[in-house]
JSON list of C-alpha atoms in Angstrom, two decimals:
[
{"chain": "A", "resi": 104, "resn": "UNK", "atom": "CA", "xyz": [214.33, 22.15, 20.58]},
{"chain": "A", "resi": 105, "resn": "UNK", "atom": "CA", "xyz": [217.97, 23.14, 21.29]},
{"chain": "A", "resi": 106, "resn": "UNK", "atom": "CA", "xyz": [219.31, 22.79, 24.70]},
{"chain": "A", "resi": 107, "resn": "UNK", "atom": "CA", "xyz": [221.41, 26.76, 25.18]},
{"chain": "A", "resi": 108, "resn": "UNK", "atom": "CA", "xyz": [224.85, 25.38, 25.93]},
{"chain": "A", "resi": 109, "resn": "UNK", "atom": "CA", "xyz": [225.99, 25.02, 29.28]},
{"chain": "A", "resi": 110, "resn": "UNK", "atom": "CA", "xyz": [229.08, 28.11, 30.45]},
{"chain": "A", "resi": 111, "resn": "UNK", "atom": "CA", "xyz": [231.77, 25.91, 31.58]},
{"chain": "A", "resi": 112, "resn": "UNK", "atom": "CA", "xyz": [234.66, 26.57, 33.83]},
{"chain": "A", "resi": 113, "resn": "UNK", "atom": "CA", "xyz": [238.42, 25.17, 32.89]},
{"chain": "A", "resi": 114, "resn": "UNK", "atom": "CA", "xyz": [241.28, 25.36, 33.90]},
{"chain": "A", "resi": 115, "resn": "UNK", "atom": "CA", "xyz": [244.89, 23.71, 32.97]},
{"chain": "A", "resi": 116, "resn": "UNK", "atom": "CA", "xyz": [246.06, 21.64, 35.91]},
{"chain": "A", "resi": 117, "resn": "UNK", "atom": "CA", "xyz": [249.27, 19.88, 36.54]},
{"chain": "A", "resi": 118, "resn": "UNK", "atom": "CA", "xyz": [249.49, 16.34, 38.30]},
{"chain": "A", "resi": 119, "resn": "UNK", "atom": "CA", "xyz": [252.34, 15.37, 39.92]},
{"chain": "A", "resi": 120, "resn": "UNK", "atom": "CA", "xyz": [254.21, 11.95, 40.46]},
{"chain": "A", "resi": 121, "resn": "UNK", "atom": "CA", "xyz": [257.56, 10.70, 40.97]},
{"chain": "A", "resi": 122, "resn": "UNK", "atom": "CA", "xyz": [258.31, 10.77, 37.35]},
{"chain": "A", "resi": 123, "resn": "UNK", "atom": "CA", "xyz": [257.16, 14.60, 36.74]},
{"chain": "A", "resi": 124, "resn": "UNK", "atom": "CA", "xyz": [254.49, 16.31, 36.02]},
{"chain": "A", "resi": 125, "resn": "UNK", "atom": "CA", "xyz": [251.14, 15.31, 33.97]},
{"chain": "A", "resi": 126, "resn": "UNK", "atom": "CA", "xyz": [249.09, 18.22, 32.30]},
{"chain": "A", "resi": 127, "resn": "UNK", "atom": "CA", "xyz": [245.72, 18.11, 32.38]},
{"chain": "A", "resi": 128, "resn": "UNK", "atom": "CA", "xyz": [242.35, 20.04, 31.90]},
{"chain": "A", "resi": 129, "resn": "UNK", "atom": "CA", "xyz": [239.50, 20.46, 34.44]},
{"chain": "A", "resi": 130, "resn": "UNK", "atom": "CA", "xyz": [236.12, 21.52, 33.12]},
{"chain": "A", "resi": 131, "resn": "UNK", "atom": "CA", "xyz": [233.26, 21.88, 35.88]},
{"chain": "A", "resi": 132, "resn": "UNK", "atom": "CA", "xyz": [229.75, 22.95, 34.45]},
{"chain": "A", "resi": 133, "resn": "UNK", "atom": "CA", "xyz": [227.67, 24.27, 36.73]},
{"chain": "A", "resi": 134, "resn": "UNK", "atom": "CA", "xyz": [226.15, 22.42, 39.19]},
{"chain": "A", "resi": 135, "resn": "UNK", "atom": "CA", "xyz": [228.03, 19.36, 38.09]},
{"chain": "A", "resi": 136, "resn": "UNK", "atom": "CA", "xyz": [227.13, 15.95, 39.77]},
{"chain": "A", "resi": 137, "resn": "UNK", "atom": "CA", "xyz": [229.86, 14.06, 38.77]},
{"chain": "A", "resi": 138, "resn": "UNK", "atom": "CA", "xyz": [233.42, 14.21, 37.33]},
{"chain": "A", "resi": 139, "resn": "UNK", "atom": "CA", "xyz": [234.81, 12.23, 34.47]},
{"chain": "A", "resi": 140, "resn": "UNK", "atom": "CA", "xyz": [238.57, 11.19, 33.86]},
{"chain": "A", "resi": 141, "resn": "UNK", "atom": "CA", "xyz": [239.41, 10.17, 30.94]},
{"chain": "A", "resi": 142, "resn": "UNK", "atom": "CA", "xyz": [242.16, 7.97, 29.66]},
{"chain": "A", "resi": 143, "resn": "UNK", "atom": "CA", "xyz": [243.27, 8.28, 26.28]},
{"chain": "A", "resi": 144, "resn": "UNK", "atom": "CA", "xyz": [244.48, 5.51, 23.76]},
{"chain": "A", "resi": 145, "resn": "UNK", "atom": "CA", "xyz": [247.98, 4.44, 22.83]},
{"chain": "A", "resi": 146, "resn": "UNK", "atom": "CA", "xyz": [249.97, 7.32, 21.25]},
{"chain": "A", "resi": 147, "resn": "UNK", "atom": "CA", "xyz": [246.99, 9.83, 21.81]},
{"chain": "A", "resi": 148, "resn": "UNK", "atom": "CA", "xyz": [246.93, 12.50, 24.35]},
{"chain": "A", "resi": 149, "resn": "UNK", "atom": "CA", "xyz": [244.25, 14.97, 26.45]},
{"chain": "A", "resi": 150, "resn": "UNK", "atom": "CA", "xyz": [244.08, 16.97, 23.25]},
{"chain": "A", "resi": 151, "resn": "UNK", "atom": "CA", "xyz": [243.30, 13.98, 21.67]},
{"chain": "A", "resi": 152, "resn": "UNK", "atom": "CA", "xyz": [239.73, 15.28, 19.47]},
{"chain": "A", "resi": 153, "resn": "UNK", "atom": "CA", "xyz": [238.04, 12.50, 19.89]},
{"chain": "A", "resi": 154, "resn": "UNK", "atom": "CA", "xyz": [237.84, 12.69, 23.76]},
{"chain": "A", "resi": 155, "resn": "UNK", "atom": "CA", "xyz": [237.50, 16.30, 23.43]},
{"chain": "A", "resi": 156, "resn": "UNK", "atom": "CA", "xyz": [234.16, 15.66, 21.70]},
{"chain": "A", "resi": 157, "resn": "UNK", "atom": "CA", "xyz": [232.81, 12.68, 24.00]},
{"chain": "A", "resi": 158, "resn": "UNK", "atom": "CA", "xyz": [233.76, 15.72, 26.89]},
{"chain": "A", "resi": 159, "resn": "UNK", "atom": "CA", "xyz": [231.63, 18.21, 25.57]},
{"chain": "A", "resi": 160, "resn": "UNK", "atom": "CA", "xyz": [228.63, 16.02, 25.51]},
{"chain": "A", "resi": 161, "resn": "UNK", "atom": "CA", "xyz": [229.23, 14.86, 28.88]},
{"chain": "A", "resi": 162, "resn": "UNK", "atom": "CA", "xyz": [229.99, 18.54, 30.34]},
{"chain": "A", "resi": 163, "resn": "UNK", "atom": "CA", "xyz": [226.78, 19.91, 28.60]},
{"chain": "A", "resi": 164, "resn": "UNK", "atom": "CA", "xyz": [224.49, 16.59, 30.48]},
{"chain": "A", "resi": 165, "resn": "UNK", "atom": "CA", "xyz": [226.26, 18.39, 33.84]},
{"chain": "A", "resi": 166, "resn": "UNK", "atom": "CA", "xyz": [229.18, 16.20, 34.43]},
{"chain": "A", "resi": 167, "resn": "UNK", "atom": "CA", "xyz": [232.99, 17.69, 34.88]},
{"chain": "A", "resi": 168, "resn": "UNK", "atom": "CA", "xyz": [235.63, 16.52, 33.01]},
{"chain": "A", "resi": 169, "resn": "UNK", "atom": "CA", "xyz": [239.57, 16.06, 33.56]},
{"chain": "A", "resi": 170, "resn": "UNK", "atom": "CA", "xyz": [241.16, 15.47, 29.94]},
{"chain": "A", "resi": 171, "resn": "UNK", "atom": "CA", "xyz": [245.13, 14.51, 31.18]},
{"chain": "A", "resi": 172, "resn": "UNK", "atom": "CA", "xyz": [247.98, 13.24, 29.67]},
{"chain": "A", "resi": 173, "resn": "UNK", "atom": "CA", "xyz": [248.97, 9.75, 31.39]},
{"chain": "A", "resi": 174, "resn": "UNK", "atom": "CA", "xyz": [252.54, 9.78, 30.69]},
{"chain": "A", "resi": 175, "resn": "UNK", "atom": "CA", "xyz": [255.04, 13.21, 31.00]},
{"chain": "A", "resi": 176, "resn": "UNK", "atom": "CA", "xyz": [257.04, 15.23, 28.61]},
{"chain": "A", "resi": 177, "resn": "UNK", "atom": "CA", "xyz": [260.40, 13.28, 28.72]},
{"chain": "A", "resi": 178, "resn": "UNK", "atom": "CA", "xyz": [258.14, 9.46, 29.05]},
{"chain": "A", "resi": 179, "resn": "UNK", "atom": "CA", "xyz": [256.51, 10.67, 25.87]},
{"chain": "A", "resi": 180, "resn": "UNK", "atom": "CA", "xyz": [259.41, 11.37, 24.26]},
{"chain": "A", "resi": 181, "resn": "UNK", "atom": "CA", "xyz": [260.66, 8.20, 24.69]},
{"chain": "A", "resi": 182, "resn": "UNK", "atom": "CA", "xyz": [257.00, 6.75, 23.90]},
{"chain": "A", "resi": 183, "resn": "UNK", "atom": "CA", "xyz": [257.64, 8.20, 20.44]},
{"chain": "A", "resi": 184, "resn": "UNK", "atom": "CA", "xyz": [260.95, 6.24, 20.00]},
{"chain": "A", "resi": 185, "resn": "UNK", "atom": "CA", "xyz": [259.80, 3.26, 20.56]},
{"chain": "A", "resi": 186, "resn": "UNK", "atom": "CA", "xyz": [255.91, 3.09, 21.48]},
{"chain": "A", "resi": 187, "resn": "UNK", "atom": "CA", "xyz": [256.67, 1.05, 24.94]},
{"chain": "A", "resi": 188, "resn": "UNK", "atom": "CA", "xyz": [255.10, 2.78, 27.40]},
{"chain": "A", "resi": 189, "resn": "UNK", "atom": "CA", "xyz": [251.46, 3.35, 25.75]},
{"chain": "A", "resi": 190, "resn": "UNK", "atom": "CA", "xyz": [251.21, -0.25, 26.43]},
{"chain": "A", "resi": 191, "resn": "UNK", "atom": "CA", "xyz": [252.04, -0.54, 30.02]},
{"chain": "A", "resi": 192, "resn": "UNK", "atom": "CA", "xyz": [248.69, -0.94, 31.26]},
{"chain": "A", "resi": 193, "resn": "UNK", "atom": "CA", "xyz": [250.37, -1.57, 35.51]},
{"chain": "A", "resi": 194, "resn": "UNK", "atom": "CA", "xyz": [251.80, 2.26, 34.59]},
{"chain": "A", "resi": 195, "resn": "UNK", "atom": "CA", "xyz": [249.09, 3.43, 32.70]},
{"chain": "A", "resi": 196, "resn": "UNK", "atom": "CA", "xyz": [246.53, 2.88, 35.56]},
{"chain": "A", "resi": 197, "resn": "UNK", "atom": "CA", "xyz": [248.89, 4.16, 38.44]},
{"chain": "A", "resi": 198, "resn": "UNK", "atom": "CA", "xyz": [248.67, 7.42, 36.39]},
{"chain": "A", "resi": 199, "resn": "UNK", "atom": "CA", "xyz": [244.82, 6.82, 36.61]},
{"chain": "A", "resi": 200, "resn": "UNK", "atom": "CA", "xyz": [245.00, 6.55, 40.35]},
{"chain": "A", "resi": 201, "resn": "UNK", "atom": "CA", "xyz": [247.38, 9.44, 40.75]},
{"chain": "A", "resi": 202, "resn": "UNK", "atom": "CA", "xyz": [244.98, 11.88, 39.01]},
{"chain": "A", "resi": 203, "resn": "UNK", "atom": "CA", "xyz": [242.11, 10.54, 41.46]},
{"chain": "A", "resi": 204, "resn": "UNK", "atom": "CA", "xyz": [243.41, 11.52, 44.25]},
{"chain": "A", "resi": 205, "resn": "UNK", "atom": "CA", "xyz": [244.61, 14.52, 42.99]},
{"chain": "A", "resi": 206, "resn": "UNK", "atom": "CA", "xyz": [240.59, 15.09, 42.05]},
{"chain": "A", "resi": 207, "resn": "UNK", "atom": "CA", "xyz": [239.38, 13.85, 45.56]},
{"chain": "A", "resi": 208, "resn": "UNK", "atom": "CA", "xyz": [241.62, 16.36, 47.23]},
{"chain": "A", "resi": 209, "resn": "UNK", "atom": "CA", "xyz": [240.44, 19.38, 44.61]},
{"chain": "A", "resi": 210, "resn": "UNK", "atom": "CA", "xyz": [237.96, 22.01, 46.48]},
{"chain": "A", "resi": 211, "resn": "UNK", "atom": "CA", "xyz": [236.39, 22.22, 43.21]},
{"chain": "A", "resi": 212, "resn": "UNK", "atom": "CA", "xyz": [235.34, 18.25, 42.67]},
{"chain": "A", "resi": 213, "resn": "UNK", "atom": "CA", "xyz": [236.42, 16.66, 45.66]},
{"chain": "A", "resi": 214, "resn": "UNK", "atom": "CA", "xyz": [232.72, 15.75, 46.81]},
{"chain": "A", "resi": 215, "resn": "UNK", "atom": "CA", "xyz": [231.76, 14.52, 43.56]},
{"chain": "A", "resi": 216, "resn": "UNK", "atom": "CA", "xyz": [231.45, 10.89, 41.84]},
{"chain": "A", "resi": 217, "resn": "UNK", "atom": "CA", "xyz": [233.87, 9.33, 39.84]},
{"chain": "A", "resi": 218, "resn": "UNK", "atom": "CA", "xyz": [233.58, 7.75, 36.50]},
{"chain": "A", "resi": 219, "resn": "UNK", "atom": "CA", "xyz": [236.07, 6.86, 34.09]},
{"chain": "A", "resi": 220, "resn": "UNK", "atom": "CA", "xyz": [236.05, 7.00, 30.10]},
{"chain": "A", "resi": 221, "resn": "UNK", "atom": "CA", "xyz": [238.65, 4.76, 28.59]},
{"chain": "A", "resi": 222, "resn": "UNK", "atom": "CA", "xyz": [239.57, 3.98, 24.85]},
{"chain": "A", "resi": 223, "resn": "UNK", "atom": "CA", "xyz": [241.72, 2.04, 23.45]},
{"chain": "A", "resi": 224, "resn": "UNK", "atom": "CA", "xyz": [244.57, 1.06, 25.80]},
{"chain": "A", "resi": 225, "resn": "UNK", "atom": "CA", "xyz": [243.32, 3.65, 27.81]},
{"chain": "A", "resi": 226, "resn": "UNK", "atom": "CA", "xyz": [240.68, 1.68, 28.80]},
{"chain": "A", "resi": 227, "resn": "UNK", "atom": "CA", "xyz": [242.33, -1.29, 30.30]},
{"chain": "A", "resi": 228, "resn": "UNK", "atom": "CA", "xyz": [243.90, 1.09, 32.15]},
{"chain": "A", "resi": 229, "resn": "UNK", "atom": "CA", "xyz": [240.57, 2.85, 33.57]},
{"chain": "A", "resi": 230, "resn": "UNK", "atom": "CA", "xyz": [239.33, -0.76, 34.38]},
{"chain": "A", "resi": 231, "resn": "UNK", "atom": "CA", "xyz": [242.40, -1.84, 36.14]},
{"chain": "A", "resi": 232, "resn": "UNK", "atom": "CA", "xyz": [242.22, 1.79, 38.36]},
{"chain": "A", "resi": 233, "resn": "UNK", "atom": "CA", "xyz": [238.71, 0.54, 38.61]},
{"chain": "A", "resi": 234, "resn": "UNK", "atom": "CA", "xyz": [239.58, -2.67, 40.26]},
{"chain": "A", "resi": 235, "resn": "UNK", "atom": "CA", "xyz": [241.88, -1.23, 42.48]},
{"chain": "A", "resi": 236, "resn": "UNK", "atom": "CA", "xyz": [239.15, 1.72, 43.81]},
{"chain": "A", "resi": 237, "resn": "UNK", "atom": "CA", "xyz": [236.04, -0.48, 43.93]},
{"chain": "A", "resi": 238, "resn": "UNK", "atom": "CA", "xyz": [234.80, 1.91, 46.43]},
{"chain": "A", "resi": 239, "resn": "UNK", "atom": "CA", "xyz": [235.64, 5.16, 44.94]},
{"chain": "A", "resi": 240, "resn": "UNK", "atom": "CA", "xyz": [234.76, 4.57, 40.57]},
{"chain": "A", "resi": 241, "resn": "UNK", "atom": "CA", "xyz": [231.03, 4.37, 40.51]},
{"chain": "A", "resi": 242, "resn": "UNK", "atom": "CA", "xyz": [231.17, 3.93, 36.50]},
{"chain": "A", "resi": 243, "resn": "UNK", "atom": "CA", "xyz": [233.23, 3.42, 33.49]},
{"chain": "A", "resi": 244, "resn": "UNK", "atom": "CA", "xyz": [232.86, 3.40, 29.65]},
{"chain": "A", "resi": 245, "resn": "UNK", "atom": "CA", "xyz": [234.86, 2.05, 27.17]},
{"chain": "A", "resi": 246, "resn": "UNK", "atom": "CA", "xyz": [235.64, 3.31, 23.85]},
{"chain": "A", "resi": 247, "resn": "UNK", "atom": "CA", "xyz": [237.00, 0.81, 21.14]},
{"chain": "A", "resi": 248, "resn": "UNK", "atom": "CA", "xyz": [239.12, -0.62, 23.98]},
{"chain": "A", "resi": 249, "resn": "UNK", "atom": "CA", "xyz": [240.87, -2.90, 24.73]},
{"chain": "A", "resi": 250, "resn": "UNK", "atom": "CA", "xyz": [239.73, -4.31, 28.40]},
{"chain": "A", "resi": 251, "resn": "UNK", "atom": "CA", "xyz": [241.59, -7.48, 27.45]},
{"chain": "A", "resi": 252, "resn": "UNK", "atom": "CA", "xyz": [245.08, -5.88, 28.18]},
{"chain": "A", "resi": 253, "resn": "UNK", "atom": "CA", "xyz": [243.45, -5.83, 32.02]},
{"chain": "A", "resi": 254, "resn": "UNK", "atom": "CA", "xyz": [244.07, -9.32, 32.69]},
{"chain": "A", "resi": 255, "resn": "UNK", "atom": "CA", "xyz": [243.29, -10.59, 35.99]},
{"chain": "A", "resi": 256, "resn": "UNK", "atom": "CA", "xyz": [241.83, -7.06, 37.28]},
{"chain": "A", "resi": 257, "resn": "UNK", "atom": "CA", "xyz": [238.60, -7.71, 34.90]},
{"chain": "A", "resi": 258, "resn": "UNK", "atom": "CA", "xyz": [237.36, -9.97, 37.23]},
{"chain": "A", "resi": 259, "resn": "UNK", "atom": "CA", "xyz": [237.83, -7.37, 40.29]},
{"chain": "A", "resi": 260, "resn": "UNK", "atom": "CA", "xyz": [235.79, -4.93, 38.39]},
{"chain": "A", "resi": 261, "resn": "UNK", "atom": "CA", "xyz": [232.23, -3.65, 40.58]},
{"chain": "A", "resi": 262, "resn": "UNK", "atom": "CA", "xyz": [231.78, -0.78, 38.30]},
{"chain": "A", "resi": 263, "resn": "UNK", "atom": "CA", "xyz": [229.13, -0.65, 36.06]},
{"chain": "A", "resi": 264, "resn": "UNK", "atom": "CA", "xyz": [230.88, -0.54, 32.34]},
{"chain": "A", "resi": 265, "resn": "UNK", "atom": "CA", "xyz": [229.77, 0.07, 29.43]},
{"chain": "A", "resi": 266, "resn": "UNK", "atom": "CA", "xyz": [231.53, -1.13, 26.28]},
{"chain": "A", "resi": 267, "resn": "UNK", "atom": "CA", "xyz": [231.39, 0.60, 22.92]},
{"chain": "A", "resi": 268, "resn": "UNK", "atom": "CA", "xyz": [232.58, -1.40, 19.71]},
{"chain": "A", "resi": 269, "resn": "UNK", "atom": "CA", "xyz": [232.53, -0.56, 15.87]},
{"chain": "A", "resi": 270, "resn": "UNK", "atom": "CA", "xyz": [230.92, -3.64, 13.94]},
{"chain": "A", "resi": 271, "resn": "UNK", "atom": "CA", "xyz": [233.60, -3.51, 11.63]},
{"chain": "A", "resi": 272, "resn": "UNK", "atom": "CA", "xyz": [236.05, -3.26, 14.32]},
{"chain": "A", "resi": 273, "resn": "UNK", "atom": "CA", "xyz": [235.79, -7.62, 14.07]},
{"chain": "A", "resi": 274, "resn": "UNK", "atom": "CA", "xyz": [238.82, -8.29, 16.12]},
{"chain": "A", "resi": 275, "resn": "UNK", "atom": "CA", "xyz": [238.45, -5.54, 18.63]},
{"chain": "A", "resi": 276, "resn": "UNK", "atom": "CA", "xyz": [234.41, -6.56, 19.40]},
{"chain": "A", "resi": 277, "resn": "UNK", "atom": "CA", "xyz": [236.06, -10.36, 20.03]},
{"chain": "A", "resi": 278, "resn": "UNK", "atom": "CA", "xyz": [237.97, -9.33, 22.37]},
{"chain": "A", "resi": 279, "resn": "UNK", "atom": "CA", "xyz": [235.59, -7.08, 24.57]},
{"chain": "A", "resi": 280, "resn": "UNK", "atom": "CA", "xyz": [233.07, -9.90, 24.25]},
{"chain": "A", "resi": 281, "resn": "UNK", "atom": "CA", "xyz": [235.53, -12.30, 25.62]},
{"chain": "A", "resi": 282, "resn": "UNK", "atom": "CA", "xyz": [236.64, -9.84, 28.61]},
{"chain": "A", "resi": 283, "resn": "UNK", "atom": "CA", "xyz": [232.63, -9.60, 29.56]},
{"chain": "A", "resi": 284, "resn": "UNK", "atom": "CA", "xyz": [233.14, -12.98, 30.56]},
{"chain": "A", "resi": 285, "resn": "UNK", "atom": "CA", "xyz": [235.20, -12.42, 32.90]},
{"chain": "A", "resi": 286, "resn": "UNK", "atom": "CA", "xyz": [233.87, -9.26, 34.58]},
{"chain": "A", "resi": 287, "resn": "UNK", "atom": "CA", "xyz": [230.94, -11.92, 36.89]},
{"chain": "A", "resi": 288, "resn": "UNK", "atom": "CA", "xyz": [230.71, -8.70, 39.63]},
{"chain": "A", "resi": 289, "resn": "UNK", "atom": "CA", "xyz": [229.77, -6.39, 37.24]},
{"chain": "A", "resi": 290, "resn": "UNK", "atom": "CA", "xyz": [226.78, -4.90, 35.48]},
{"chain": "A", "resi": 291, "resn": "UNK", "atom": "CA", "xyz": [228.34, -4.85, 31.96]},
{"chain": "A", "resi": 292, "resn": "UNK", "atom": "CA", "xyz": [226.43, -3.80, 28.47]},
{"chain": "A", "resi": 293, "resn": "UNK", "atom": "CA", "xyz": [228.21, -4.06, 24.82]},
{"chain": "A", "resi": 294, "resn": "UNK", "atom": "CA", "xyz": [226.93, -1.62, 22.41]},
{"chain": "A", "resi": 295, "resn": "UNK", "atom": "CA", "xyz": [227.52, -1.75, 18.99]},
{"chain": "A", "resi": 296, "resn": "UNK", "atom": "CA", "xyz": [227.78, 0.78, 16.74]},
{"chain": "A", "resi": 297, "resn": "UNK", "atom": "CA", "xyz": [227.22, -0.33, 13.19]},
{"chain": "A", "resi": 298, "resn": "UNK", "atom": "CA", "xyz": [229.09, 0.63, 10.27]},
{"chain": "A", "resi": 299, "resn": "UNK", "atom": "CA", "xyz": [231.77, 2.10, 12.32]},
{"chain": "A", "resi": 300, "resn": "UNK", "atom": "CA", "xyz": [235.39, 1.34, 12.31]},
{"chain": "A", "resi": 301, "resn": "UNK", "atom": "CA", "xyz": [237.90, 1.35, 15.12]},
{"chain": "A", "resi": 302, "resn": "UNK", "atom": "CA", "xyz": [238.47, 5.35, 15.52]},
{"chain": "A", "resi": 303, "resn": "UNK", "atom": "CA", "xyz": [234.76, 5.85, 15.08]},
{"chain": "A", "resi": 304, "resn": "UNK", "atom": "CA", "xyz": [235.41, 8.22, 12.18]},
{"chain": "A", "resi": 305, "resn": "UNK", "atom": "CA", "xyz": [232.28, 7.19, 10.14]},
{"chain": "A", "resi": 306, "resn": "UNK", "atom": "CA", "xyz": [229.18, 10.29, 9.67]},
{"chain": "A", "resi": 307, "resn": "UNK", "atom": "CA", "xyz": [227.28, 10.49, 12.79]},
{"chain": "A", "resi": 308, "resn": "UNK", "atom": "CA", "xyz": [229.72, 7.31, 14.55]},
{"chain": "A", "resi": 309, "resn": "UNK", "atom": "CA", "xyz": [231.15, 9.43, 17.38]},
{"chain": "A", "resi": 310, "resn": "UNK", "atom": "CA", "xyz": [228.50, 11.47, 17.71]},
{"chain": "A", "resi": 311, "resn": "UNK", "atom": "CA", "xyz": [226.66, 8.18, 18.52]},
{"chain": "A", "resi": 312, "resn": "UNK", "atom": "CA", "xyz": [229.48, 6.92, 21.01]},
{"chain": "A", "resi": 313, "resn": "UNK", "atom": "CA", "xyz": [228.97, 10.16, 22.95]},
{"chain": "A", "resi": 314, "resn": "UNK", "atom": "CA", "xyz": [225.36, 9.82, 23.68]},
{"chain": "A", "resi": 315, "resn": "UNK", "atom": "CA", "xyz": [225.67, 6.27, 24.55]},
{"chain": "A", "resi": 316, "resn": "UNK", "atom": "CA", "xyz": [228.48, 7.57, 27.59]},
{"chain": "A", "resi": 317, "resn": "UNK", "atom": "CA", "xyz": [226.42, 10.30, 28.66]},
{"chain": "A", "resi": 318, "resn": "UNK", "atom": "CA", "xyz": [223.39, 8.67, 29.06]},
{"chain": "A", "resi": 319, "resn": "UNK", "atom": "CA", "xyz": [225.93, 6.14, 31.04]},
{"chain": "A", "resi": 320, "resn": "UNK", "atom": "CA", "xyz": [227.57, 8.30, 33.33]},
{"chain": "A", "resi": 321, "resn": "UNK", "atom": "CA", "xyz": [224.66, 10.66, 33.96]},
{"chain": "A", "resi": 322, "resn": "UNK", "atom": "CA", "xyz": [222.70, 7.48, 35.38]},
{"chain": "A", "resi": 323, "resn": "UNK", "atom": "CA", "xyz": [225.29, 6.00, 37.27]},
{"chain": "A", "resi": 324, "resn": "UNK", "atom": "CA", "xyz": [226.80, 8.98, 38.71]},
{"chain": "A", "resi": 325, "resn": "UNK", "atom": "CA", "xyz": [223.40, 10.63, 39.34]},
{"chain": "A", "resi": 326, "resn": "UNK", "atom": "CA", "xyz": [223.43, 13.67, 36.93]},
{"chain": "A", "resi": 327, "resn": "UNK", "atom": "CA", "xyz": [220.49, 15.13, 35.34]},
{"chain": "A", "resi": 328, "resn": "UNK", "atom": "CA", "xyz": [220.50, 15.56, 31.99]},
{"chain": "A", "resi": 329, "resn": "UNK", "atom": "CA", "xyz": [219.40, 19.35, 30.46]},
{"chain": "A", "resi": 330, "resn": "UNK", "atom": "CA", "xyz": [217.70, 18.04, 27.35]},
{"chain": "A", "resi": 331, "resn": "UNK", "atom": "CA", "xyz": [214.99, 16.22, 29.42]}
]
C-alpha cells in the first residue's frame, strides 16, 4: 500500500553572513522531528535535483528540510570563472554553521534535531560543521562524497555517518573507505550501491540512496516513519 503524501510547508529563506546573503528553502512536514541541511556538491546548488529528490523522501518519513546555496550570488559568479571556491571546504562548512544557527534561532525548527546530508564536496563540508558542533549534529549522511577533503576534522567527528558510494565510483569508494579510518569516535556504516556511478544516475540508483538516508536520519534523529 501507498503511503498519501505528506502536505508540506515551504518557504524561501535568506541567510545572512558577512559576504551577503545565501538563499535557501525550508520545508517542515507536519509534526516534523527533525530538520535536515543539506550541502550540495561542487558547482551544484539547492536546486540541485538530486537533493531535491533525497528531500522529498526525507520530508514524507517526517523530517524538515533546508535546501541552501553555500556560497552567494557574486561568490558564485566568480565560482563559475574559475571553480575555486566549491573546493574550500574551511568556507564551505562556515556556511554550514551559519545556516545552523540561523535554524536554531527559527520559531519554526528551533527545538528540533539536526542532521546533515552532504555530497560530494558538500560533504566534507557537513563533516567538518560536524566536528565543530559535536553537541548540536546528531547525524550525517554522505552522498558520493568526498569526506577525505575533511582532513584532520574526520577524526573529531561523534556523529553517526553514514556513507553512500557507487561500486563503479572505484576511486571515490577508496577514498571514503580510507576516511572511515580515521573517524575512531564515530559510529560509521559504508553502503554500497551497486552498479551505480558517481551522480547515481543509474534506474532505481537514487531512489536507493534516498531510502538508505531516511531510514538514517529518521533513527538517529528520532522520527517515525509513515510507511510503518
Amino acid at each position: 500500500m501507498i503511503a498519501p503524501s505528506i502536505t508540506r510547508e515551504a518557504r524561501e529563506v535568506e541567510i545572512f553572513t558577512e559576504a551577503g546573503s545565501l538563499h535557501g528553502t525550508l520545508t517542515v512536514p507536519p509534526g516534523a522531528a527533525g530538520i535536515v541541511l543539506f550541502a550540495h556538491g561542487s558547482g551544484s546548488s539547492r536546486l540541485s535535483p538530486r537533493n531535491r529528490k533525497v528531500a522529498a523522501e526525507l520530508q514524507e518519513g517526517g523530517l524538515a528540510t533546508l535546501l541552501f546555496d553555500l556560497l552567494t550570488e557574486r561568490e558564485e559568479a566568480v565560482d563559475r570563472r574559475d571553480a575555486r571556491l566549491r573546493f574550500d571546504i574551511g568556507l564551505l562548512a562556515g556556511r554550514l554553521e551559519t545556516a545552523t544557527d540561523w535554524a536554531l534561532r527559527d520559531v519554526s525548527v528551533r527545538d528540533l534535531p539536526i542532521g546533515y546530508f552532504g555530497a560530494s564536496t558538500g560533504a566534507a563540508a557537513a563533516l567538518a560543521a560536524a566536528a565543530a558542533s559535536p553537541e548540536v549534529v546528531r547525524a550525517v549522511v554522505s552522498r558520493g562524497g568526498r569526506p577525505d577533503l575533511a582532513g584532520e576534522a574526520l577524526a573529531r567527528v561523534v556523529a553517526p555517518t553514514l556513507l553512500i558510494v557507487g561500486s563503479e565510483d572505484a576511486e571515490v569508494l577508496r577514498l571514503n573507505q580510507h576516511a572511515m579510518r580515521q573517524m575512531a569516535d564515530a559510529s560509521v556504516q559504508l553502503e554500497i550501491i551497486r552498479g551505480a556511478t558517481h551522480l547515481f544516475e543509474e534506474p532505481g540508483a537514487l531512489e536507493e540512496v534516498s531510502g538508505l538516508a531516511a531510514d538514517w536520519f529518521r533513527f538517529h534523529l528520532g522520527a517515525a516513519s509513515p510507511r510503518e
